[in-house]
C-alpha positions as MATLAB code, in Angstrom:
seq = 'MKLEVLIKSGIAHVELNNPPFNLLTNTVKHKVKEAFHVLSANRNVRVILFTAAGEHFCCGADLKEFSARINNNKAKEAWIEGHEMLQAIMDAPQPTIVCVKGNTLGGGAELATAFDIRIFAEDVAFGYPEVSRTVFPGNGGFERFLQLSGEANAAYLFLTGEKIPAADALRIGIANKIVEKNQLEIEGKKMADLVASYSSKTIRTIKKIIKGCRQKDLFFKEGMNHFDALHQTEDIVESINAFFEKRDPRYQHK';
ca = [
     -16.566   -3.396   19.608;
     -14.655   -0.291   20.630;
     -15.373    2.589   22.930;
     -12.592    5.047   22.294;
     -11.804    7.872   24.730;
      -9.454   10.727   23.865;
      -8.824   13.615   26.259;
      -7.374   16.831   24.869;
      -7.448   20.414   26.153;
     -10.026   19.600   28.820;
     -12.427   17.877   26.406;
     -13.044   14.120   26.564;
     -14.146   12.746   23.190;
     -15.903    9.392   23.566;
     -16.698    7.484   20.360;
     -18.942    4.436   20.137;
     -17.728    2.068   17.430;
     -19.783   -1.113   17.242;
     -20.411   -1.582   13.509;
     -22.549   -1.619   11.552;
     -25.398   -0.292   13.695;
     -23.701    0.533   17.020;
     -26.082   -1.821   18.815;
     -26.490   -1.351   22.545;
     -25.330   -4.761   23.714;
     -24.765   -5.648   27.351;
     -21.038   -5.140   26.774;
     -21.587   -1.701   25.242;
     -23.807   -0.610   28.125;
     -21.204   -1.737   30.651;
     -18.339   -0.014   28.832;
     -20.265    3.264   28.480;
     -21.138    3.194   32.179;
     -17.546    2.531   33.227;
     -16.155    5.196   30.886;
     -18.423    7.848   32.358;
     -17.576    6.831   35.908;
     -13.880    7.314   35.114;
     -14.395   10.621   33.303;
     -16.637   11.959   36.071;
     -13.788   11.547   38.529;
     -11.261   13.313   36.291;
     -10.972   16.952   37.401;
      -9.036   17.784   34.228;
     -12.050   16.971   32.039;
     -14.287   20.026   31.622;
     -16.633   18.776   28.866;
     -17.547   15.343   27.477;
     -18.354   14.983   23.757;
     -19.971   11.702   22.627;
     -20.095   10.585   18.989;
     -20.706    7.367   17.060;
     -18.765    5.886   14.154;
     -20.496    4.922   10.915;
     -23.777    6.046    9.391;
     -26.042    5.541   12.400;
     -25.875    6.737   15.983;
     -27.338    3.610   17.607;
     -30.114    1.297   16.431;
     -30.993    0.026   19.898;
     -30.682   -3.333   21.606;
     -29.103   -6.418   20.099;
     -32.126   -8.676   19.672;
     -29.825  -11.704   19.697;
     -29.463  -11.145   23.434;
     -33.222  -11.211   24.037;
     -33.508  -14.994   23.960;
     -31.001  -15.404   26.795;
     -32.696  -12.604   28.724;
     -36.087  -14.306   28.411;
     -34.921  -17.898   28.949;
     -32.792  -17.018   31.980;
     -35.254  -14.563   33.501;
     -32.744  -11.695   33.232;
     -35.109   -8.810   32.435;
     -34.571   -7.133   35.802;
     -30.797   -7.354   35.410;
     -31.057   -5.763   31.947;
     -33.257   -3.003   33.399;
     -30.724   -2.265   36.139;
     -27.736   -2.324   33.762;
     -29.461    0.047   31.345;
     -30.501    2.467   34.063;
     -26.999    2.446   35.532;
     -25.572    3.344   32.123;
     -27.930    6.274   31.588;
     -27.501    7.450   35.165;
     -23.719    7.415   34.804;
     -24.047    9.813   31.865;
     -26.595   12.039   33.568;
     -24.619   12.098   36.835;
     -21.416   13.294   35.174;
     -20.538   16.637   36.806;
     -19.224   17.924   33.480;
     -21.534   19.178   30.704;
     -22.130   16.436   28.132;
     -22.721   16.900   24.396;
     -23.859   14.255   21.933;
     -23.763   14.184   18.122;
     -26.688   12.168   16.748;
     -27.099   10.894   13.187;
     -28.976    8.359   11.105;
     -31.142    5.767   12.838;
     -31.441    6.540   16.541;
     -33.894    3.972   17.781;
     -34.981    2.258   20.988;
     -32.012    2.085   23.317;
     -30.186    4.438   20.951;
     -32.893    7.060   21.434;
     -32.660    6.536   25.180;
     -28.888    6.962   25.040;
     -29.155   10.208   23.062;
     -31.563   11.810   25.534;
     -29.190   11.258   28.461;
     -26.904   14.094   27.337;
     -27.196   17.758   28.278;
     -26.830   19.159   24.761;
     -28.071   17.143   21.792;
     -26.971   18.076   18.263;
     -28.835   16.226   15.496;
     -27.862   15.708   11.867;
     -30.578   16.349    9.283;
     -30.873   12.630    8.476;
     -31.852   11.462   11.974;
     -34.759    9.033   12.327;
     -35.654    9.013   16.038;
     -38.083    6.651   17.721;
     -38.976    3.924   20.169;
     -40.053    0.737   18.301;
     -40.113   -1.380   21.490;
     -43.917   -1.649   21.448;
     -43.642   -3.768   18.287;
     -41.590   -6.224   20.330;
     -44.056   -6.218   23.244;
     -41.842   -4.190   25.612;
     -41.143   -0.535   26.354;
     -37.921    1.491   26.764;
     -36.048   -0.069   29.671;
     -32.742    1.783   30.000;
     -34.062    4.826   31.846;
     -35.010    6.654   28.669;
     -38.737    6.358   29.413;
     -38.398    8.613   32.445;
     -35.879   10.900   30.744;
     -38.129   11.435   27.710;
     -41.017   12.451   29.977;
     -38.770   15.022   31.643;
     -37.689   16.478   28.315;
     -40.845   16.323   26.236;
     -43.911   15.521   28.357;
     -46.710   12.966   28.442;
     -48.369   13.795   25.117;
     -45.237   13.238   23.051;
     -44.304   10.173   25.125;
     -47.704    8.625   24.479;
     -47.426    9.255   20.752;
     -43.955    7.801   20.291;
     -44.114    4.948   22.812;
     -47.588    3.739   21.811;
     -47.181    3.985   18.023;
     -43.528    3.042   17.628;
     -43.278    5.616   14.845;
     -40.051    7.349   13.896;
     -39.800   11.119   13.683;
     -37.335   13.244   11.689;
     -34.803   15.628   13.192;
     -37.090   18.635   12.656;
     -39.796   17.080   14.830;
     -37.238   16.100   17.470;
     -36.202   19.755   17.602;
     -39.815   20.895   17.843;
     -40.577   18.681   20.861;
     -37.379   19.507   22.733;
     -35.371   16.339   22.125;
     -32.842   17.971   19.789;
     -31.223   21.295   20.630;
     -29.812   21.992   17.184;
     -29.894   20.520   13.673;
     -26.933   20.651   11.287;
     -25.918   19.087    7.977;
     -24.550   15.594    8.476;
     -21.079   16.471    7.192;
     -20.926   19.275    9.764;
     -22.124   17.223   12.736;
     -18.845   16.449   14.509;
     -17.415   19.842   13.546;
     -20.375   21.499   15.276;
     -20.042   19.153   18.253;
     -16.374   20.050   18.663;
     -17.165   23.740   18.297;
     -19.832   23.481   20.990;
     -17.476   21.569   23.274;
     -14.746   24.176   22.764;
     -17.198   26.957   23.623;
     -18.411   25.345   26.844;
     -14.870   24.354   27.843;
     -13.747   27.973   27.425;
     -15.845   29.010   30.413;
     -14.929   28.585   34.061;
     -15.086   24.893   34.919;
     -16.441   25.699   38.366;
     -19.272   27.733   36.860;
     -20.366   25.201   34.256;
     -20.291   22.378   36.809;
     -22.382   24.488   39.187;
     -24.942   25.327   36.487;
     -25.288   21.635   35.651;
     -25.671   20.747   39.338;
     -28.484   23.285   39.725;
     -30.275   22.018   36.594;
     -30.150   18.487   37.978;
     -31.348   19.646   41.408;
     -34.309   21.483   39.910;
     -35.208   18.398   37.884;
     -35.261   16.173   40.947;
     -37.133   18.526   43.266;
     -37.911   22.171   43.778;
     -34.795   23.336   45.560;
     -33.913   26.198   43.253;
     -34.489   29.139   45.584;
     -32.374   27.893   48.490;
     -29.761   25.786   46.696;
     -29.631   28.136   43.730;
     -28.956   31.053   46.077;
     -26.159   29.155   47.837;
     -24.477   28.160   44.581;
     -24.913   31.686   43.208;
     -23.221   33.072   46.303;
     -20.393   30.508   46.093;
     -19.589   31.457   42.498;
     -19.208   35.078   43.570;
     -16.357   33.970   45.822;
     -14.258   32.316   43.118;
     -11.071   33.568   41.529;
     -12.613   33.039   38.104;
     -15.355   35.622   38.604;
     -12.769   38.259   39.542;
     -10.762   37.354   36.433;
     -13.904   37.515   34.282;
     -14.792   41.031   35.432;
     -11.201   42.241   35.138;
     -10.927   40.839   31.605;
     -14.151   42.565   30.590;
     -12.936   46.005   31.660;
      -9.455   45.371   30.284;
     -10.976   44.301   26.936;
      -9.197   40.941   26.778;
     -10.089   37.267   26.924;
     -10.328   35.857   30.459;
      -7.602   33.502   31.654;
      -9.552   31.160   33.903;
      -7.749   29.138   36.570;
     -10.917   27.099   37.201;
     -10.856   28.050   40.877;
];
């Protein structure tokens, strides 16, 4: 199992490589969590792009680990580990982008929803089959799905265990964009380059406000304070000057 991290030009590219199905084992969850903790603390990283090797994004939990979880009464530990992984992704101060393809099921579906921008390939099959195994999503994706898509869609997918195609994921707000499979990582890189081209201070602030609004209604006061703070940066002066001088801005990320 590999979790490869490459940082170049302010973009951290994280690739999950756990063939053949990129199963979300305990080791994978721990490595993803630790990788995002490290990247979150790196001020030189402006955007995080997450991809998966092979034909499928992630087919969920490794059922071989379920016996030990049941026999050793480790369900609560698995719940905590899964939530810590998803929270590490969602807490990253940098914008996060994920490229999703093939089977994206159970824990894999939970993992995909943790990212800010979700690009789906046309061949995605997305769903939560946990009900067929007498459980429900336990990595934090249950709560995240409700935030993104609401109770009606949660009830349908969690109670039936059915898989939906990429077009339906787009319709209910789980996917942001659909592309041809052979264009998936190209589009992900293009999106990462676009976001990274903006002022790092601004994109981090926008993400912070989105998170604050999700947790509680603090937009008026906190939004105003952040809005005011951005008007005091060097980057906003550079942006306005570049506009009138008809050139690309040269951000210092200050």
